[in-house]
mmCIF file of C-alpha atoms and ligand atoms in Angstrom:
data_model
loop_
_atom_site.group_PDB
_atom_site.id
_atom_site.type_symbol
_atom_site.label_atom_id
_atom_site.label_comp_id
_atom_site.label_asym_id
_atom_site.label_seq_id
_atom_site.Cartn_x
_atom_site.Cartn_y
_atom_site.Cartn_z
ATOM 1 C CA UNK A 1 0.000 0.000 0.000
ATOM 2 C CA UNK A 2 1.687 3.201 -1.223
ATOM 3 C CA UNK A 3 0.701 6.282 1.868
ATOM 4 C CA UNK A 4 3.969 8.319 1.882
ATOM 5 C CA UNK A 5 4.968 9.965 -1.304
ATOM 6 C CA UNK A 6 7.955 12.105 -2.423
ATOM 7 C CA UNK A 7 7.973 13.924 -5.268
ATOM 8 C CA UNK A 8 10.879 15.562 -7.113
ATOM 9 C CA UNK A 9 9.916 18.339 -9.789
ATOM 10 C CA UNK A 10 6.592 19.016 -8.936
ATOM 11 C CA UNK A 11 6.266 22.622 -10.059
ATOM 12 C CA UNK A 12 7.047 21.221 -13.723
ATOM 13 C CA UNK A 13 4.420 20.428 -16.720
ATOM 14 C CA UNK A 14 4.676 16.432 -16.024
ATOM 15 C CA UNK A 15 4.750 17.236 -12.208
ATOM 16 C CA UNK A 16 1.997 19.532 -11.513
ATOM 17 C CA UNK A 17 -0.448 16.653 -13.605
ATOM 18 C CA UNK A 18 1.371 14.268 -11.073
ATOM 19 C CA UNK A 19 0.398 16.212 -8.306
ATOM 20 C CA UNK A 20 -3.163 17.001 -9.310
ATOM 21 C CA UNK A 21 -3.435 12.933 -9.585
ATOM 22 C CA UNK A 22 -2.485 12.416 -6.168
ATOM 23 C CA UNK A 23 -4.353 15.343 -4.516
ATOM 24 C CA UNK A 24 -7.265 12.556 -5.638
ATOM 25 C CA UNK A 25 -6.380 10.198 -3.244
ATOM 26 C CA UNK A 26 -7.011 11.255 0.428
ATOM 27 C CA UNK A 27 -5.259 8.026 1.474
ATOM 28 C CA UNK A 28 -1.875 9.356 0.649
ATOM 29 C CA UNK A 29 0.326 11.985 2.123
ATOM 30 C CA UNK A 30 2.582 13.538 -0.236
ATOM 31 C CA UNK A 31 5.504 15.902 0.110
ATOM 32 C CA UNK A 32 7.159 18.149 -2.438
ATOM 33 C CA UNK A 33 10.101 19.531 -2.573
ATOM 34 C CA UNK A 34 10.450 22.632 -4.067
ATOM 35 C CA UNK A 35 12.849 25.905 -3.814
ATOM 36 C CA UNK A 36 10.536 28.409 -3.515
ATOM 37 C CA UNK A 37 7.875 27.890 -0.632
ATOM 38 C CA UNK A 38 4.524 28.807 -2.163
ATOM 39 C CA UNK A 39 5.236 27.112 -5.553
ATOM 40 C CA UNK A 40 2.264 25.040 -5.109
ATOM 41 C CA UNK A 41 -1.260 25.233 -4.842
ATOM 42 C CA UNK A 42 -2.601 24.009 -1.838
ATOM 43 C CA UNK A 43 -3.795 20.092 -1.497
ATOM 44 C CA UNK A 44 -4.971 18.725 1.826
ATOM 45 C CA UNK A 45 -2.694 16.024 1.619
ATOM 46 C CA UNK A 46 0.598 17.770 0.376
ATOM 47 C CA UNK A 47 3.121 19.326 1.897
ATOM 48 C CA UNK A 48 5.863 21.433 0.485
ATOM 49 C CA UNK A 49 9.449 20.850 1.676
ATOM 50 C CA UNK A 50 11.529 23.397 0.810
ATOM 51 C CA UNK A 51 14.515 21.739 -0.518
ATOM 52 C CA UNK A 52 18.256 22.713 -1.540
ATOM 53 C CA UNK A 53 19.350 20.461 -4.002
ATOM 54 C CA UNK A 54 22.835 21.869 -4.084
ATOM 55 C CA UNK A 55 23.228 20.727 -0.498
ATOM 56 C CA UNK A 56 24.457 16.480 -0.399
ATOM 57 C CA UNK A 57 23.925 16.665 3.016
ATOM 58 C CA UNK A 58 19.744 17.617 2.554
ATOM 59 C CA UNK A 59 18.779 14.259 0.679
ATOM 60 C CA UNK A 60 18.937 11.870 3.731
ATOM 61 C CA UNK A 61 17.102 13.887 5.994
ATOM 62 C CA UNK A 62 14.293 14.619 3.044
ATOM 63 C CA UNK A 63 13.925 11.091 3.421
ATOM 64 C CA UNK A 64 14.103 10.511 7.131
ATOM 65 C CA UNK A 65 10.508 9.866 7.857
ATOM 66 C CA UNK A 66 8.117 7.241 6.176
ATOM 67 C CA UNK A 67 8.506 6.630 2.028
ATOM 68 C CA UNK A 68 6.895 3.714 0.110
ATOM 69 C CA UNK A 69 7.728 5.908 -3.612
ATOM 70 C CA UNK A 70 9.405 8.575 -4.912
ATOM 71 C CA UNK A 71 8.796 10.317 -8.051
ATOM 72 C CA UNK A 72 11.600 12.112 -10.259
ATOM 73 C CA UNK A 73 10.339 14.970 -12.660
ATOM 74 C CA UNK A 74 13.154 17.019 -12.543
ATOM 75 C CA UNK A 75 14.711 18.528 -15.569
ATOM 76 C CA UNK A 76 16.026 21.928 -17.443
ATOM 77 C CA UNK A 77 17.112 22.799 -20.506
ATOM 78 C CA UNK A 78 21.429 23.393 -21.156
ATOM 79 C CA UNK A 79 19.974 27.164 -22.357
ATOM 80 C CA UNK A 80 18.098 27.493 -19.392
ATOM 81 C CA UNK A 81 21.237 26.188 -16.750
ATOM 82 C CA UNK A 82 23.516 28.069 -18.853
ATOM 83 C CA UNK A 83 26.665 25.311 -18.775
ATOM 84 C CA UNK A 84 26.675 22.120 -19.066
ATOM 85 C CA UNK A 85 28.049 21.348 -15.992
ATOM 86 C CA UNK A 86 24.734 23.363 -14.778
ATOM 87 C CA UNK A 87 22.610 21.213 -16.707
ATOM 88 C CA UNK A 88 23.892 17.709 -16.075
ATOM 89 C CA UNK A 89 23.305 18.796 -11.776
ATOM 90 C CA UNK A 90 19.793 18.985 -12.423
ATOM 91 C CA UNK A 91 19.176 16.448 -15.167
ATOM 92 C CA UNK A 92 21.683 14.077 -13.743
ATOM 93 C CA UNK A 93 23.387 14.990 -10.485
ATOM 94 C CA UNK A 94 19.718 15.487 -8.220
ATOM 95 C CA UNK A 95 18.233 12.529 -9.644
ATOM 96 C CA UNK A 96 21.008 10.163 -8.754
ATOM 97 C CA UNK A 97 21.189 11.819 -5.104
ATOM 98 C CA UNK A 98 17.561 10.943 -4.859
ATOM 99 C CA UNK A 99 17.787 7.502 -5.943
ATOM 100 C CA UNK A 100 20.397 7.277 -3.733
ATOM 101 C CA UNK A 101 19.085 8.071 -0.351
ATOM 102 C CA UNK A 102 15.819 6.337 -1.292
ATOM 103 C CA UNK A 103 17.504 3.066 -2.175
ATOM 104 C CA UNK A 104 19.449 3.348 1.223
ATOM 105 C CA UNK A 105 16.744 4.182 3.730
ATOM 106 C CA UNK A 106 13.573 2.790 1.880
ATOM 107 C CA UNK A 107 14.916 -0.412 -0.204
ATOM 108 C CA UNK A 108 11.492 -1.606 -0.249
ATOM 109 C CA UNK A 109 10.332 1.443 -2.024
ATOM 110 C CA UNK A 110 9.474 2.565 -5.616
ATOM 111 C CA UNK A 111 10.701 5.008 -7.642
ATOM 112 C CA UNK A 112 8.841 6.445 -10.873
ATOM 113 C CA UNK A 113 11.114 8.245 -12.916
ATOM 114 C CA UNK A 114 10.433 10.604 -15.740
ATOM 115 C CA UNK A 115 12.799 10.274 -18.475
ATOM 116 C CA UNK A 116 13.101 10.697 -22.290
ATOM 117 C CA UNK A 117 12.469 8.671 -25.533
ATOM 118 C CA UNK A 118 16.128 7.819 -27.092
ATOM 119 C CA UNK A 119 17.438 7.389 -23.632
ATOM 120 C CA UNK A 120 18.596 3.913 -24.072
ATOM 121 C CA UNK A 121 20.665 5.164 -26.863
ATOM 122 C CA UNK A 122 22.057 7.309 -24.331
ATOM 123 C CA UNK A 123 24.717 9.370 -26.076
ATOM 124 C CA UNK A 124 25.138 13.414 -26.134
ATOM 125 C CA UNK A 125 24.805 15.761 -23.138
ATOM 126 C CA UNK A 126 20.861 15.422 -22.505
ATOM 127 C CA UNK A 127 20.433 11.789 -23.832
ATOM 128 C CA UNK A 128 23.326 10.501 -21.885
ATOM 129 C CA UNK A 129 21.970 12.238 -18.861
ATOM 130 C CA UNK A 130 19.112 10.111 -19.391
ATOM 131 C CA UNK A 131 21.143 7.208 -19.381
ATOM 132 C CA UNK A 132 22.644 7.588 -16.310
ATOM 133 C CA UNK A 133 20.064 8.052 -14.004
ATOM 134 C CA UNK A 134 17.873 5.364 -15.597
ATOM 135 C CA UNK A 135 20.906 2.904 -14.811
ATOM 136 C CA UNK A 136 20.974 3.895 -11.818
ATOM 137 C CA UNK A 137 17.129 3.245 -10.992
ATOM 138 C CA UNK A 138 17.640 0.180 -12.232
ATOM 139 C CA UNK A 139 20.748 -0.759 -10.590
ATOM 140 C CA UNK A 140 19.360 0.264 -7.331
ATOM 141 C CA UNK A 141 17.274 -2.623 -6.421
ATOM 142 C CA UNK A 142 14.095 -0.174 -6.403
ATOM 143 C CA UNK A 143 10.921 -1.484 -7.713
ATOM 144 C CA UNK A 144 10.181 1.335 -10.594
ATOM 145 C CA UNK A 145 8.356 2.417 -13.503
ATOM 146 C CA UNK A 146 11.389 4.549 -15.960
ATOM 147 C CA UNK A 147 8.523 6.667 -18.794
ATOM 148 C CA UNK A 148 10.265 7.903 -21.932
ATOM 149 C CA UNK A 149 8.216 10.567 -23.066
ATOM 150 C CA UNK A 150 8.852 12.059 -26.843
ATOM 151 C CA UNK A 151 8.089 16.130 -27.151
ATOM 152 C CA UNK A 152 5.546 17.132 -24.260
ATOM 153 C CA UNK A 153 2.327 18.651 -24.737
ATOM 154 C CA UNK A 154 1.338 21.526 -22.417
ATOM 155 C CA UNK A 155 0.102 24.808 -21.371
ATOM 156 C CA UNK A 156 3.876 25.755 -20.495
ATOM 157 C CA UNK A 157 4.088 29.663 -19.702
ATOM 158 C CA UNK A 158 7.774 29.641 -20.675
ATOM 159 C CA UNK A 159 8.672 29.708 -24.387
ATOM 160 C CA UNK A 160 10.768 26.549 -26.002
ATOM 161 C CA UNK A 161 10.673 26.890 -29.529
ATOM 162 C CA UNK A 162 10.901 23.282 -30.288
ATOM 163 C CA UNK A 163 8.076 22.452 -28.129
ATOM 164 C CA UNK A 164 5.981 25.481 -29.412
ATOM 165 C CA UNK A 165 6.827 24.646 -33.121
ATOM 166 C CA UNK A 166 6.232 20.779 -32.001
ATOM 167 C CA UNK A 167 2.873 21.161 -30.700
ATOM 168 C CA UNK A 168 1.277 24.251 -33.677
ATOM 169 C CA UNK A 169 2.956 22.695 -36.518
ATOM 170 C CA UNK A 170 3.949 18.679 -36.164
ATOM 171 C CA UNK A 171 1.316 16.926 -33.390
ATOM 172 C CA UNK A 172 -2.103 17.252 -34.539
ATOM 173 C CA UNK A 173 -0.265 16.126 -37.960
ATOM 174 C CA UNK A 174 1.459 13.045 -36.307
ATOM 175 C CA UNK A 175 -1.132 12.319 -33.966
ATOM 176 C CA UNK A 176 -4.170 12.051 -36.651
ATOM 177 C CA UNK A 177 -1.826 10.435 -39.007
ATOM 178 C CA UNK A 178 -0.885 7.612 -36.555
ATOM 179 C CA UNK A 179 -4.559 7.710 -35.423
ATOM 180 C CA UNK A 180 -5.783 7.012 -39.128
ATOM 181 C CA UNK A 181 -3.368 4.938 -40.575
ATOM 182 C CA UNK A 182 -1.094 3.375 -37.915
ATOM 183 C CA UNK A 183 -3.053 2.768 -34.749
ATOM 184 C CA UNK A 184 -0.851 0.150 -33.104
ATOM 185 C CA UNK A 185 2.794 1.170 -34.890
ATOM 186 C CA UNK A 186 5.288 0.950 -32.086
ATOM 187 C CA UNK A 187 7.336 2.944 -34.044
ATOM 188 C CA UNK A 188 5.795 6.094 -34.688
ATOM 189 C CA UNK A 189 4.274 6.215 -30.749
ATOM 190 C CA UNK A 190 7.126 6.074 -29.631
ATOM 191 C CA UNK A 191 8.370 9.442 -30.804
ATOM 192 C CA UNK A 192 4.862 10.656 -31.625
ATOM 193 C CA UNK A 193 4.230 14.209 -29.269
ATOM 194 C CA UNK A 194 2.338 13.020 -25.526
ATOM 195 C CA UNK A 195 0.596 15.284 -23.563
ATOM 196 C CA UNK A 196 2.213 15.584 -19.650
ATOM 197 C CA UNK A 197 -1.268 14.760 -18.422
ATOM 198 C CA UNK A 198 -0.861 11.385 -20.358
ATOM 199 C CA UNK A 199 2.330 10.516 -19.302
ATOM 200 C CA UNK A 200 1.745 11.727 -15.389
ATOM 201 C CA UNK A 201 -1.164 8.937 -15.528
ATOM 202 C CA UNK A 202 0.798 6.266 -17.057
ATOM 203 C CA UNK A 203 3.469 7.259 -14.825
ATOM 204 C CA UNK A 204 1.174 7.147 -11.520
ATOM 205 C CA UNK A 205 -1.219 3.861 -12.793
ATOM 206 C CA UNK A 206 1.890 1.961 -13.174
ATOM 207 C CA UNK A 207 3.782 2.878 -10.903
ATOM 208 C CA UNK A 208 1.163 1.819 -8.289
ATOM 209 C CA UNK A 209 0.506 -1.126 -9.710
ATOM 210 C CA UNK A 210 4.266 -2.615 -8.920
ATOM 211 C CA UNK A 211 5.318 -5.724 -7.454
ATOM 212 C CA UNK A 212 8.006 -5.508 -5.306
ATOM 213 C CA UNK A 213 11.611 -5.440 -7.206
ATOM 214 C CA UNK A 214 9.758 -4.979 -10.397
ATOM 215 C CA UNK A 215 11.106 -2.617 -13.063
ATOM 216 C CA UNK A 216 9.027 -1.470 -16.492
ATOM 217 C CA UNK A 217 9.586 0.840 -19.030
ATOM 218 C CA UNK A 218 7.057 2.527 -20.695
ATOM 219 C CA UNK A 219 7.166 4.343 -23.675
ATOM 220 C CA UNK A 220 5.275 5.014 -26.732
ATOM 221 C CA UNK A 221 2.007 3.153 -27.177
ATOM 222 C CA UNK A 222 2.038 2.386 -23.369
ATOM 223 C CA UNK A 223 1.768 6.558 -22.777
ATOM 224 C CA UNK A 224 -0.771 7.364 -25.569
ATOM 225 C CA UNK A 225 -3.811 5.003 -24.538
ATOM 226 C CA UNK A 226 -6.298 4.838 -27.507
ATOM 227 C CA UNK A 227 -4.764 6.386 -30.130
ATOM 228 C CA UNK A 228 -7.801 5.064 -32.203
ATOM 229 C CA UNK A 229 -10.757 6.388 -30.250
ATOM 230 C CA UNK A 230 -9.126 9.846 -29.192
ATOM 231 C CA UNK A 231 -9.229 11.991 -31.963
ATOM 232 C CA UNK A 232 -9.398 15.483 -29.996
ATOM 233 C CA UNK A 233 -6.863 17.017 -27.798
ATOM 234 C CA UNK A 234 -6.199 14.759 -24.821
HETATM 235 N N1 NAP B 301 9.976 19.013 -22.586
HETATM 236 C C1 NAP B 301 9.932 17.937 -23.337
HETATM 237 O O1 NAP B 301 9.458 17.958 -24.479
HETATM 238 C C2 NAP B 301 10.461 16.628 -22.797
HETATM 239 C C3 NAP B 301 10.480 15.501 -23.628
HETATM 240 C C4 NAP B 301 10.918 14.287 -23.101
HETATM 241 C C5 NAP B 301 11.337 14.208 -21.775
HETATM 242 N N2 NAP B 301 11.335 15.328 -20.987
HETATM 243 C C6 NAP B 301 11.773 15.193 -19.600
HETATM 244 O O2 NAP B 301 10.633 15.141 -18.794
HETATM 245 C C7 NAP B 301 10.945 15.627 -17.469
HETATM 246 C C8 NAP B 301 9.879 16.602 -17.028
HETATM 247 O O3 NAP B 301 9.822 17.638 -17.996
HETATM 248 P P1 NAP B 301 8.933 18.927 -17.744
HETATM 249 O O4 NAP B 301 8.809 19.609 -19.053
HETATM 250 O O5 NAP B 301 7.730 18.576 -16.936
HETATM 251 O O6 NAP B 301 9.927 19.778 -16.826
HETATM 252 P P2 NAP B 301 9.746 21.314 -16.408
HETATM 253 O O7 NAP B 301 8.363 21.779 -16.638
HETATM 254 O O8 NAP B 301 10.872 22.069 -17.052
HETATM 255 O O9 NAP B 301 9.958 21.220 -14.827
HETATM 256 C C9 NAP B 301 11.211 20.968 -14.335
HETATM 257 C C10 NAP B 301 11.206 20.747 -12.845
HETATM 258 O O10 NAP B 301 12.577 20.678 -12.452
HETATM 259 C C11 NAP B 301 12.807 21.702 -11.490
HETATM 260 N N3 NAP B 301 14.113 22.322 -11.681
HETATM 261 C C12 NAP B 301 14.572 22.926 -12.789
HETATM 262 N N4 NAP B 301 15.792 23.433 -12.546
HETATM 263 C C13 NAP B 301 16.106 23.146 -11.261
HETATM 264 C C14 NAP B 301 17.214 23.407 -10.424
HETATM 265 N N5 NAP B 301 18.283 24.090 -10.851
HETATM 266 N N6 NAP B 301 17.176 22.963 -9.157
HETATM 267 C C15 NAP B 301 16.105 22.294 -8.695
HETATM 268 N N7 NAP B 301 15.016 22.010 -9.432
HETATM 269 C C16 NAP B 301 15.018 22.434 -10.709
HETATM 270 C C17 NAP B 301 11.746 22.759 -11.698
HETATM 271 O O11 NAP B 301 11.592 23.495 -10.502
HETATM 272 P P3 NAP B 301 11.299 25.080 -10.527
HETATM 273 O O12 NAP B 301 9.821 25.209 -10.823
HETATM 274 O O13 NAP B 301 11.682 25.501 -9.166
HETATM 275 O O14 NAP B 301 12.151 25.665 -11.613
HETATM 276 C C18 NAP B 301 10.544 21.897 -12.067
HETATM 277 O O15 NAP B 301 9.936 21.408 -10.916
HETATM 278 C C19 NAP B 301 12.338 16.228 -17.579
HETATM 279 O O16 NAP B 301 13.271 15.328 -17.063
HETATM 280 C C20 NAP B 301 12.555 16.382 -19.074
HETATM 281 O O17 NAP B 301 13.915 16.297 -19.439
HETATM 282 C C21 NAP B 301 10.885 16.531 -21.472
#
């Protein structure tokens, strides 16, 4: 039974849908950690924890009481850290810390970790990134669901080109074309756009739904449920 839940990113696009999900269940008591207090709106069952991720010696005591899962949606952009060494401490660095500490003081726990499509090729600065901390999830003994989203779909305030261009000018393209004409092609799910609210529920459902020391991987079809039947926006 999952009651205690820590969750890593939740101010984000795929973390905010995470959070929304959980405020639904009144059983469980969640706690985000943030870096600005007030980042969140208010659930009765979520605290925020104002965290500093910079700080190696904050992770064990972020994890000091009760914690059957953790959830990882952290993640910038190398623009937005402005170095590379800047990016891989968010996209790499935090996550592994996380793992970490959960591994050592909850090794019965879970872990759902959002990462990226192309991550098991694993090469370059972000993709390699990827790599790393899904080894490590996987390595660590952790029952855990690992998602590999392809572009996200959201209301994000902040401008990205790619994902503005990616969600005018490609989806609705990709997504009625696979809809039409290749319902079920593994292929073209896997790198078709997915909508954070999509992958926060696949993320959550499966994630749930573990046995203990169980690892999946979902990616593609397994994020964009009923390609067929859902022809509007999800
Ligand atoms: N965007 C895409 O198209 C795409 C595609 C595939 C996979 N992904 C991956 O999916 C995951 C979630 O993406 P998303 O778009 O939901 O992320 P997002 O909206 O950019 O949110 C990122 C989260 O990371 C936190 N964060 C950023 N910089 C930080 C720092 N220096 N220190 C501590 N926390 C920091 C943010 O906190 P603040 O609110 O405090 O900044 C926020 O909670 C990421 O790992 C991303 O790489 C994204």
């Amino acid at each position: 039974m999952i009651r205690q839940v820590v969750v890593a990113g939740g101010t984000g696009e795929v973390g905010k849908q995470l959070l929304a999900l959980l405020a639904n269940r009144p059983e469980v008591s969640v706690r985000a950690l943030v870096r600005r207090p007030g980042a969140l709106p208010s659930a009765p069952n979520l605290e925020e924890i104002l965290f500093e991720y910079e700080d190696v010696t904050a992770y064990g005591p972020a994890f000091a009481g009760p914690c059957d899962l953790l959830l990882i949606a952290l993640g910038t952009t190398r623009a937005k850290a402005g170095s590379d060494e800047a990016f891989l401490r968010v996209d790499r660095d935090y996550p592994l810390r996380l793992i970490s500490a959960m591994a050592t003081l909850h090794p019965e726990g879970r872990v759902g970790l959002v990462s990226s499509v192309g991550a098991d090729g694993g090469r370059g600065l972000y993709l390699g990134a990827k790599a790393e901390v899904e080894a490590e999830v996987q390595a660590s003994g952790l029952a855990h669901v690992i998602v590999r989203p392809s572009m996200l779909r959201s209301k994000r305030d902040e401008f990205r080109l790619m994902e503005l261009a990616s969600d005018l000018l490609l989806a609705p393209g990709i997504l009625a074309l696979g809809r039409g004409l290749l319902p079920r092609s593994r292929g073209w799910w896997r790198w078709a756009p997915v909508h954070v609210r999509e992958v926060a529920l696949a993320l959550l459902t499966s994630v749930l739904d573990l046995k203990p020391g169980e690892g999946r991987i979902l990616e593609g079809l397994d994020l964009h449920p009923g390609p067929i039947a859902s022809w509007g926006k999800p």
